[in-house]
XYZ file of C-alpha atoms in Angstrom:
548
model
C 16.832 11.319 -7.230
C 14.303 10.120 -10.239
C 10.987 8.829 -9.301
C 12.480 5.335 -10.264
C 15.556 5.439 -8.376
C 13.656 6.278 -5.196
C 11.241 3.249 -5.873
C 14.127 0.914 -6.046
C 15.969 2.278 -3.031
C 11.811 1.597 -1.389
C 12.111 -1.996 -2.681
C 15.072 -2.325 -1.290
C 16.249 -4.606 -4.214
C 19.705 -6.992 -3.297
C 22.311 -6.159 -6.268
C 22.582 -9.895 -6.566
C 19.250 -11.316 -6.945
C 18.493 -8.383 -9.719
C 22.412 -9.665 -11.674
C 20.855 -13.120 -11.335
C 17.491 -12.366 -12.698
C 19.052 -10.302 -15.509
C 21.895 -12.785 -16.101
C 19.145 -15.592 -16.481
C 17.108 -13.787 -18.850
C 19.936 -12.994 -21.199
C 20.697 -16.785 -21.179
C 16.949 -17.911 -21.441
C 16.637 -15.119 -25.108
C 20.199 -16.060 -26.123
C 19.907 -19.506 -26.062
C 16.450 -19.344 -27.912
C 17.918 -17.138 -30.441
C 21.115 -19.795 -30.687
C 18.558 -22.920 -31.277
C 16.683 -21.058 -33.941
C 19.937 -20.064 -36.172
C 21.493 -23.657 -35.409
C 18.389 -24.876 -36.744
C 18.297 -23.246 -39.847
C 21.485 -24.237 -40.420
C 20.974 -27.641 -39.615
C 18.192 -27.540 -41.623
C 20.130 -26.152 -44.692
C 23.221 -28.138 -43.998
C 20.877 -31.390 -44.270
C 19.128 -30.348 -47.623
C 22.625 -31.101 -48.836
C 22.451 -34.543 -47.817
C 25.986 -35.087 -46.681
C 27.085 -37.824 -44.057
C 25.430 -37.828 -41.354
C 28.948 -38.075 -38.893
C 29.124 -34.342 -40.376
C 25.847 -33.124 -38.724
C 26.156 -35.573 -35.709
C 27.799 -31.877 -33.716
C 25.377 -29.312 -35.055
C 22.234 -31.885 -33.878
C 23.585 -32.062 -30.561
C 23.767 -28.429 -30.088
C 20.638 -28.138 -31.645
C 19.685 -30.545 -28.605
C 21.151 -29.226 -25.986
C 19.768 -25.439 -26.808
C 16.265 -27.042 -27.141
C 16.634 -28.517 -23.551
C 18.619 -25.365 -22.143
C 16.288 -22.933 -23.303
C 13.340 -23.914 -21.202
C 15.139 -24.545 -17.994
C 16.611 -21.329 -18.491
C 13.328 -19.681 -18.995
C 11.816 -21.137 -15.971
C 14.752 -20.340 -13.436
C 14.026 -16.825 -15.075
C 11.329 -16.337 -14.424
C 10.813 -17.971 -10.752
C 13.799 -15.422 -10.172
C 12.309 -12.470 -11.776
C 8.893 -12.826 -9.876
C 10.229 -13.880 -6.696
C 12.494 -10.821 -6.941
C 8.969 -8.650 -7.892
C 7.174 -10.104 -5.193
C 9.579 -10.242 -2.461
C 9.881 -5.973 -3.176
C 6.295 -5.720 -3.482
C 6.044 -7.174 -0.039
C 9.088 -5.291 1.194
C 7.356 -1.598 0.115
C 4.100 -2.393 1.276
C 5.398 -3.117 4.851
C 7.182 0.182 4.472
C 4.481 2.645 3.441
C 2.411 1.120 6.182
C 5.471 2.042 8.981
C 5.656 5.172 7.008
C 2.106 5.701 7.015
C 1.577 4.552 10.555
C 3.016 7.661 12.736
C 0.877 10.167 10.107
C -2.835 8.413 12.038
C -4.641 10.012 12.255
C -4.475 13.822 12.193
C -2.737 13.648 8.778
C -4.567 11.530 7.088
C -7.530 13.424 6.805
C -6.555 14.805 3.319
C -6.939 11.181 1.680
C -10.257 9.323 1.314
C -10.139 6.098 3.017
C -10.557 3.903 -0.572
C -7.510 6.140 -1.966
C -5.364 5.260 0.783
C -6.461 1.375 0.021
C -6.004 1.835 -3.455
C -2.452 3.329 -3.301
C -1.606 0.485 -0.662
C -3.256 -2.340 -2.571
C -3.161 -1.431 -6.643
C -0.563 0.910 -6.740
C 1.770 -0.734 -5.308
C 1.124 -3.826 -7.135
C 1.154 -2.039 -10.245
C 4.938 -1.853 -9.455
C 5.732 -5.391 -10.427
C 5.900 -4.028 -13.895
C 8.647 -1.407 -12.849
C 10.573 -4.979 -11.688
C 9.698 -7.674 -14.007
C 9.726 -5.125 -17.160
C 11.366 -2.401 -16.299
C 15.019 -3.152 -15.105
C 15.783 -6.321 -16.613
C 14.230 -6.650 -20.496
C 16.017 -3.173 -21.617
C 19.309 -4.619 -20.887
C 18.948 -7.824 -21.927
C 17.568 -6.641 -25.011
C 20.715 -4.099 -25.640
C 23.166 -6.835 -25.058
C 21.668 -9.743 -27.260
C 21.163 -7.611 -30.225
C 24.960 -5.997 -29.793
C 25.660 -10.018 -30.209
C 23.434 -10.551 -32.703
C 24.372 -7.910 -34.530
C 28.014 -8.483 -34.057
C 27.832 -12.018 -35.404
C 25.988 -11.382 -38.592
C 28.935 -8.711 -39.026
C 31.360 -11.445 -38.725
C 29.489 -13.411 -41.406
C 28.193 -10.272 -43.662
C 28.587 -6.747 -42.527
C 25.626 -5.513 -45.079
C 23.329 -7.518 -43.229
C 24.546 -6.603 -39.713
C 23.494 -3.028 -40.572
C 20.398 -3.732 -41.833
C 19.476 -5.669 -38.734
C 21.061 -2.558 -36.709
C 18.889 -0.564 -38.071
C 15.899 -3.013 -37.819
C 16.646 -3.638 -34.234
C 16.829 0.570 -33.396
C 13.764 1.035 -35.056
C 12.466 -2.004 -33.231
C 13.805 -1.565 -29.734
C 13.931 2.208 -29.545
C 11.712 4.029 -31.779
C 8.838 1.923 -31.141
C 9.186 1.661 -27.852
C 9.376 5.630 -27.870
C 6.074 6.228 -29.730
C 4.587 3.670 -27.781
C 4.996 5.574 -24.585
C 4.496 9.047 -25.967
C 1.003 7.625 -27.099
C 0.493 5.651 -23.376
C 1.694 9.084 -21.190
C -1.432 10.502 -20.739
C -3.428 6.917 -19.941
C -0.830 5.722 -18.232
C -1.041 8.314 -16.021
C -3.998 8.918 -15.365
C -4.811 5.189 -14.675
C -3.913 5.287 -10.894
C -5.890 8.195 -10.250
C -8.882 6.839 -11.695
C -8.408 3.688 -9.969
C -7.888 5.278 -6.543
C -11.194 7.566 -7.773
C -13.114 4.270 -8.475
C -12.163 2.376 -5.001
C -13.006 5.268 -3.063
C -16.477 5.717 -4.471
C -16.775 1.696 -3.691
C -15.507 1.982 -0.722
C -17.771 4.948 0.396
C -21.342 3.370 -1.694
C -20.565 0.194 0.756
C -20.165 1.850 3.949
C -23.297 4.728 3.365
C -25.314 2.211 1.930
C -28.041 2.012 4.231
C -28.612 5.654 4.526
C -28.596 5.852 1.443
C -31.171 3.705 0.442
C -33.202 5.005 3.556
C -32.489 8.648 2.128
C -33.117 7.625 -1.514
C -30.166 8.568 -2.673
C -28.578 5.675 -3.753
C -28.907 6.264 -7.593
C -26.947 9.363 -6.861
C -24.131 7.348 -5.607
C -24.281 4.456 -8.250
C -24.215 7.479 -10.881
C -20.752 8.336 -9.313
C -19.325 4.906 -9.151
C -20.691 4.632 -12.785
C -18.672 7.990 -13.832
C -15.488 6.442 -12.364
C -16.201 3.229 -13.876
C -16.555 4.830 -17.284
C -13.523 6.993 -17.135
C -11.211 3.486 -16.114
C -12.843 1.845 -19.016
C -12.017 4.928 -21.489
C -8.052 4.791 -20.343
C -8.134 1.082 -20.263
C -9.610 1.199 -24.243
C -7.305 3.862 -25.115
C -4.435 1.932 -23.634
C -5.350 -1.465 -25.509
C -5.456 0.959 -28.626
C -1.826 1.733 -28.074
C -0.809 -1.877 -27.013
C -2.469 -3.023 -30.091
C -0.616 -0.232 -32.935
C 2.893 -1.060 -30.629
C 2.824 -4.764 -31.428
C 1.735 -4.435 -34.846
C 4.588 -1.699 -35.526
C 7.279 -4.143 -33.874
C 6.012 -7.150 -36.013
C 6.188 -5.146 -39.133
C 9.841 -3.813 -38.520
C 10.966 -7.359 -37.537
C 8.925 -8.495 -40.857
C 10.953 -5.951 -43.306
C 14.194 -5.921 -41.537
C 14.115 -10.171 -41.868
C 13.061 -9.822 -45.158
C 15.851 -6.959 -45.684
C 18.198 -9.621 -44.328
C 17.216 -12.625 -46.395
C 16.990 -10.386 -49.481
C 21.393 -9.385 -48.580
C 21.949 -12.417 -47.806
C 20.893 -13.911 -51.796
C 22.598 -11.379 -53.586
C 25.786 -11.921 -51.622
C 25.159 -15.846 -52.284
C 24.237 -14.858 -55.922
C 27.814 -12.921 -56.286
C 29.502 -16.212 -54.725
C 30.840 -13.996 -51.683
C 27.890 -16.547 -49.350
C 27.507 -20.057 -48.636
C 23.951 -20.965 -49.580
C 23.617 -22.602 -46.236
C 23.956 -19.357 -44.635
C 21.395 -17.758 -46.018
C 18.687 -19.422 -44.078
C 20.941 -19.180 -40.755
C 20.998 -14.886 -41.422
C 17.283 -14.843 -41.722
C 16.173 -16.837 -38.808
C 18.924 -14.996 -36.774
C 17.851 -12.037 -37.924
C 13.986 -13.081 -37.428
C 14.953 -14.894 -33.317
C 16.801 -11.503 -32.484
C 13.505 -9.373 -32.145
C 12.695 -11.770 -29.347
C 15.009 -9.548 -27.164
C 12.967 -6.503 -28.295
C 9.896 -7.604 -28.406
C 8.753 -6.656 -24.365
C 10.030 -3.239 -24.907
C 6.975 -0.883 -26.216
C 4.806 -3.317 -23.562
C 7.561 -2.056 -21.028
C 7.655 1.532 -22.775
C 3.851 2.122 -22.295
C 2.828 0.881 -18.994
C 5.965 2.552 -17.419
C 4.225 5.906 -17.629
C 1.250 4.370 -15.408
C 3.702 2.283 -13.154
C 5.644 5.653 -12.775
C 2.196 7.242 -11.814
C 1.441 4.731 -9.562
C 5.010 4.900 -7.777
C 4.407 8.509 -7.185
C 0.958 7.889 -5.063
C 2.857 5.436 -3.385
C 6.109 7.698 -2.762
C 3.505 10.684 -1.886
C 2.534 8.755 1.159
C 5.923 6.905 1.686
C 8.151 10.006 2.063
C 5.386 12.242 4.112
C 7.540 13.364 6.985
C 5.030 13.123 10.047
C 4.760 16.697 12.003
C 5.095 14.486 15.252
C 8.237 12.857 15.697
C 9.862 11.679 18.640
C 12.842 13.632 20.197
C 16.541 12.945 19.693
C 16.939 12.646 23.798
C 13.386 11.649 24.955
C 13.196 12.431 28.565
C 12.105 9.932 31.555
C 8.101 8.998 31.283
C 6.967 10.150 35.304
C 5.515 7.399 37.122
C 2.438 6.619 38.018
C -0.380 8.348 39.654
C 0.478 11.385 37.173
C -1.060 14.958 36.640
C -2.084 15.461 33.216
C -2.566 19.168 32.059
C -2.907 21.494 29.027
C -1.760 25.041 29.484
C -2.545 27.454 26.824
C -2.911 25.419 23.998
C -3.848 26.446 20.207
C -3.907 23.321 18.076
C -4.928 23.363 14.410
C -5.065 20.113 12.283
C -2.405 20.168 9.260
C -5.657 19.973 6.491
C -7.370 23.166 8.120
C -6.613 26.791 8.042
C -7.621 28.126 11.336
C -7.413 26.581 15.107
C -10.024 24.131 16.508
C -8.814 24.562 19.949
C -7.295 28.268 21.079
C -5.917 28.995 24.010
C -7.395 26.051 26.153
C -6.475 25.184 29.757
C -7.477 21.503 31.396
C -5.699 19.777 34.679
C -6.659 16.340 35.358
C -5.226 15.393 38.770
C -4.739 11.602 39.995
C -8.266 9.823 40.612
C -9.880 12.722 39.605
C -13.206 12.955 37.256
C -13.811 15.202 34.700
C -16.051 16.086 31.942
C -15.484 18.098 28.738
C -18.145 19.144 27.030
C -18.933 21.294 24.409
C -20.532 21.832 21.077
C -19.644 19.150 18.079
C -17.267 20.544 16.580
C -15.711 22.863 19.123
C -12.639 20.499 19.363
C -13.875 18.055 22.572
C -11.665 15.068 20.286
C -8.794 17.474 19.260
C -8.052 17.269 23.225
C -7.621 13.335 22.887
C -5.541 13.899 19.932
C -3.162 16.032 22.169
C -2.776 13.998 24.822
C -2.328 10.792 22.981
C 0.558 13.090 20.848
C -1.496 12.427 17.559
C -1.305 16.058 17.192
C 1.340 18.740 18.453
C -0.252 22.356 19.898
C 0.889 25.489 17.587
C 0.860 27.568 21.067
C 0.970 26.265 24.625
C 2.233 22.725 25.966
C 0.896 19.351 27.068
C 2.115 17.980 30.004
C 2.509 14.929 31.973
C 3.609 15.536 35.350
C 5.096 19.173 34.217
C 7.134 17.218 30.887
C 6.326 18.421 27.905
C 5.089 15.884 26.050
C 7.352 16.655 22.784
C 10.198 15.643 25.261
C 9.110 12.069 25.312
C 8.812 9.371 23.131
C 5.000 9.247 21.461
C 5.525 5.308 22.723
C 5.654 6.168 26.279
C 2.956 8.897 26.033
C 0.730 6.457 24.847
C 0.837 3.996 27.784
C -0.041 6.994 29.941
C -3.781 6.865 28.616
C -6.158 4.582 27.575
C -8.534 5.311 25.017
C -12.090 4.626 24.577
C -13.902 6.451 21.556
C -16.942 6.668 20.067
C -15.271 5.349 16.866
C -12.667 3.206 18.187
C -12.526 -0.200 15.924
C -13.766 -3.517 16.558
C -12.047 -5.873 14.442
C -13.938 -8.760 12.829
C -12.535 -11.295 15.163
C -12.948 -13.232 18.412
C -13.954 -10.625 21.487
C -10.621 -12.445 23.092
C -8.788 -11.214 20.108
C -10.489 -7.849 20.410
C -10.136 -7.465 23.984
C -5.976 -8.395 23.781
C -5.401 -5.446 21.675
C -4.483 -3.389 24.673
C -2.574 -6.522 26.368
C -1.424 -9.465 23.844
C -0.324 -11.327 26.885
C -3.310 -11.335 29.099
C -4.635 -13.897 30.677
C -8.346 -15.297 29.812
C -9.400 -14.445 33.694
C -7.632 -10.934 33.500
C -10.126 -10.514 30.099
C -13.054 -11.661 32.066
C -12.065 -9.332 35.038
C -12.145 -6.260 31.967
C -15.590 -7.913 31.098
C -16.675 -7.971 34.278
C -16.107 -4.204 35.316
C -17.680 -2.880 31.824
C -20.488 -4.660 33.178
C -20.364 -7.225 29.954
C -19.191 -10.231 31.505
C -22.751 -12.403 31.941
C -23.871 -11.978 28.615
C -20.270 -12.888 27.512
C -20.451 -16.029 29.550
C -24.126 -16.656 27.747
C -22.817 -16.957 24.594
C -22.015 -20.997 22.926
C -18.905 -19.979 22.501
C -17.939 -17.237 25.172
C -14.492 -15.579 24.404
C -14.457 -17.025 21.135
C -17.602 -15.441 19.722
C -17.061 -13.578 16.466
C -18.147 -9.840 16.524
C -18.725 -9.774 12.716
C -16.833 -6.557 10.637
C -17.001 -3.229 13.109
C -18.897 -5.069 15.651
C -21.606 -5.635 13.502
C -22.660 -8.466 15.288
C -23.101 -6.425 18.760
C -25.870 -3.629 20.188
C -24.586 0.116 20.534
C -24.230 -0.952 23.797
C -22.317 -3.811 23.595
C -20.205 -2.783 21.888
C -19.181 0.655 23.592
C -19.192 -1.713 26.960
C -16.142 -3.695 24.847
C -14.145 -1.075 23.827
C -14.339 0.758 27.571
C -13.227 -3.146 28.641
C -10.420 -2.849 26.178
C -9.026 0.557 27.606
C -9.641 -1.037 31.453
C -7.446 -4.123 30.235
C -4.820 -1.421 29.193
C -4.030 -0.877 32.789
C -3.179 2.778 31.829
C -3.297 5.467 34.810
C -5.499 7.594 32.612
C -8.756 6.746 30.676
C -10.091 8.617 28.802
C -13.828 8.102 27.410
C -14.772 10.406 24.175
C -18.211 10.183 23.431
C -18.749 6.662 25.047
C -22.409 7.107 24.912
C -22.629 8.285 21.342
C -26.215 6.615 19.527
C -27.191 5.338 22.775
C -30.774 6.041 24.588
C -30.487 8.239 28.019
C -31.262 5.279 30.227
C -28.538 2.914 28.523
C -26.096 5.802 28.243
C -26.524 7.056 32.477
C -25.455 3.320 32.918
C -22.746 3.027 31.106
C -21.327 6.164 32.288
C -21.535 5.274 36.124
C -20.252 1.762 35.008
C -17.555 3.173 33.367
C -16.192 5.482 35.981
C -17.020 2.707 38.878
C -14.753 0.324 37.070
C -12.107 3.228 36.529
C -10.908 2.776 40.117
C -7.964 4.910 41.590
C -7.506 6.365 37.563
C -7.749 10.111 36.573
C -11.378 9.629 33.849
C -11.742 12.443 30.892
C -15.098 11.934 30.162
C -16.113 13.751 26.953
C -19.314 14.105 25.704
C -21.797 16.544 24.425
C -24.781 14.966 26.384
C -25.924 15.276 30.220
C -26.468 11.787 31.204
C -23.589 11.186 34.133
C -21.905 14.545 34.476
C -23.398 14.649 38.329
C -20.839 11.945 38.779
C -17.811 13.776 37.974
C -15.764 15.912 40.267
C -15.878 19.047 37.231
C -17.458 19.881 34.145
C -14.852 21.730 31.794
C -16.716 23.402 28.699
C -14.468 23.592 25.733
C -15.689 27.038 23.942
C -16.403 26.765 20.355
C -13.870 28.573 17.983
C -14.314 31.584 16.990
């Protein structure tokens, strides 16, 4: 299937709403092409100053098209962009389900701006594929067949000339336009993906690099990508520019071809001289249909380019996929273990984790530690089925973990990381991430065994105080001590804590730990960290080796 047919079977467009949008735009540019030739023979019909019961018909069509057209061009075009808009919608919702299982072991090939970009620009750029690209082509081809056929009926000379007028017009143009917009066009979305990432990644690094110097470095870069958009932009204005002027002069010589048939047939007494004027202005309100074409012609090449970022993330088949017969989840208290795994992520060549072996019995405590870098995360990644092993099996109570659902894995465990996300919201909001229905006293009981709930209680506005964009609002430590109240809330029978004490000093971080794994209860822990501050509370220190 062509990159365009698999963008409208993403958009999900209904066969109806796209007849009516296309059936109103053929009315909307026929009847403004039927008020200008009624007009100009109106017009010439009344230079002849005969009664006026003879024009009384002709004035009220004239009428009725001046009224019609407008309506007809509004109904268009609240259909057309409701139509654009309601797919634009439609496809962003479905790259994000689409997206959504591939988080986030294979996602590490994009840059987080590019992934924004395609999401956000690219997929708006797509309006043009709808509003442009389906409906103006067709309308165009069927008004100037009638326009063409009617001149016929009233001097086949002319009809050809305006044939020929409207081919140059509607297809030659349109042609050169996009050979000339190809290599802009297409280019466009990459550099725009280029230029969000580079924003994306100056405003998150910004104070380190300001404290490292080094933010002229990464202005430079944003400049470069900056430059480059502004070059395609210019080059594509350049080509807008030479396709308009082209289509005006065509519609300029094949009118005046027109007008110029039309007097020599009234000259040779085959014409009525009031038909002259009607040929011309016909001839003149036809290019109206053709018009949007080399617009249409030129950006398709960069919508097109922008529909394949889009589809390259849309039709990415994730590696972890749920099986056809998912087996029975094992209650809780469960046994967690890895035998003999290998895992490598789908962006790296060799294993992070080879032949590893970890049991984590009911109630039980354990640490992993390691190196960075020796794969202490890729072990969360497993368990929580964000990654598959190459070798070996995960297990949960002796089921393989590719036998169940990724849905039910995930309420085994309960996840606090060192990076986990703190959305710029209400710490009720953040907190009923892990239960939308809980209760505000279950969310102060969470609170109260990460050890957070006095200073939440402190606060003017208690539940309801905003935690700015990441937390920004919080210390290290308050906001690790949310995110480990999160995973309690969860209610899961395993927790597991990577990194919890990650940029925090040794006193803060020895308290958090013990907090953390008092306020566990009866659940199996995972603690995993890289520093010594609370491992003599665990039953067993596992020490991942680092690969080799």
């Amino acid at each position: 299937m062509t990159t365009i047919g698999r963008l409208l079977e993403l958009g999900g467009l209904p066969r109806g709403r796209v007849a009516l949008s296309i059936g109103l735009g053929a009315l909307a540019l026929g009847f403004g092409v039927a008020l200008m030739t009624t007009a100009g023979y109106l017009i010439s019909r009344a230079a002849e100053q005969p009664p006026i019961l003879a024009l009384t018909t002709i004035i009220v069509v004239v009428r009725f098209l001046a009224l019609a057209r407008p309506l007809a061009r509004y109904l268009e075009r609240l259909a057309s962009h409701d139509l654009a808009l309601q797919a634009l919608g439609r496809i962003r919702s479905r790259v994000y389900e689409r997206i959504e299982p591939l988080a986030p072991a294979e996602l590490e090939a994009f840059r987080r701006g590019d992934v924004v970009s395609r999401l956000v620009g690219d997929v708006d750029a797509l309006q043009g594929l709808y509003l442009r690209g389906l409906g103006p082509p067709l309308v165009a081809l069927g008004l100037s067949v009638a326009c063409v056929v009617a001149v016929a009926v009233v001097l086949p000379v002319a009809a050809l000339a305006l044939a020929v007028g409207l081919a140059l017009g509607g297809i030659v143009v349109p042609l050169l336009a996009g050979r000339l917009g190809r290599r802009a066009g297409r280019r466009q979305a990459a550099a725009r993906g280029e230029l969000t990432a580079e924003l994306v990644e100056l405003l998150r690094g910004a104070p380190e690099l300001v404290a490292y110097g080094r933010e002229e470095e990464a202005l430079a870069r944003v400049r470069t990508a900056d430059g480059e958009l502004l070059r395609l932009g210019r080059r594509d204005a350049l080509v807008a520019g030479l396709a308009d002027a082209l289509t005006v002069l065509v519609a300029g010589l094949t009118t005046a071809a027109v007008l110029a048939l039309a007097v020599a047939s009234h000259g040779a007494g085959e014409l009525d001289r009031v038909l002259v004027a009607t040929l011309a202005l016909l001839a003149l309100s036809s290019f109206d249909a053709v018009a949007p074409l080399p617009s249409a012609a030129r950006e398709l090449s960069g919508t097109l380019a922008s529909g394949r970022r889009v589809l390259h993330l849309a039709e990415r088949v994730p590696l972890v996929a749920d099986p056809l017969e998912p087996a029975q989840l094992p209650r809780a208290p469960v046994t967690v273990a890895l035998q003999g795994v290998t895992a490598r992520y789908p962006s790296s060549i060799s294993p992070v984790l080879k032949s590893f072996d970890l049991r984590l019995e009911p109630g039980s405590r354990v640490a992993l530690v390691g190196p960075s870098g020796a794969g202490k995360t890729t072990v969360t990644n497993l368990l929580l089925r964000f990654l598959d092993p190459t070798e070996g099996r995960v297990t949960i109570d002796g089921v393989d973990l590719r036998d169940l659902r990724q849905e039910d894995v995930r309420r085994t465990f309960a996840l606090a990381g060192q990076d986990a996300h703190v959305f710029d919201s209400s710490i009720r909001e953040n907190l009923r991430l892990a239960r939308p229905a809980a209760t505000d006293a279950e969310l102060r009981g969470a609170l109260r065994r990460a050890r957070l709930d006095d200073w939440v209680e402190a606060l003017p506005d208690g539940l309801d105080t905003l935690v700015g964009e990441d937390g920004a609002s919080l210390s290290g430590g308050q906001r690790q001590r949310l995110v480990i109240a999160r995973a309690l809330l969860a209610d899961a029978p395993v927790l597991l804590l990577d990194e919890p004490t990650a940029h925090l000093d040794g006193p803060t971080a020895r308290e958090l730990v013990a907090d953390a794994l008092d306020a566990a209860d009866d659940r199996a822990v995972l603690l995993i960290t890289h520093r010594p501050e609370g491992l003599e509370l665990v039953d067993a220190v596992v020490t991942v080796p680092e690969p080799a």
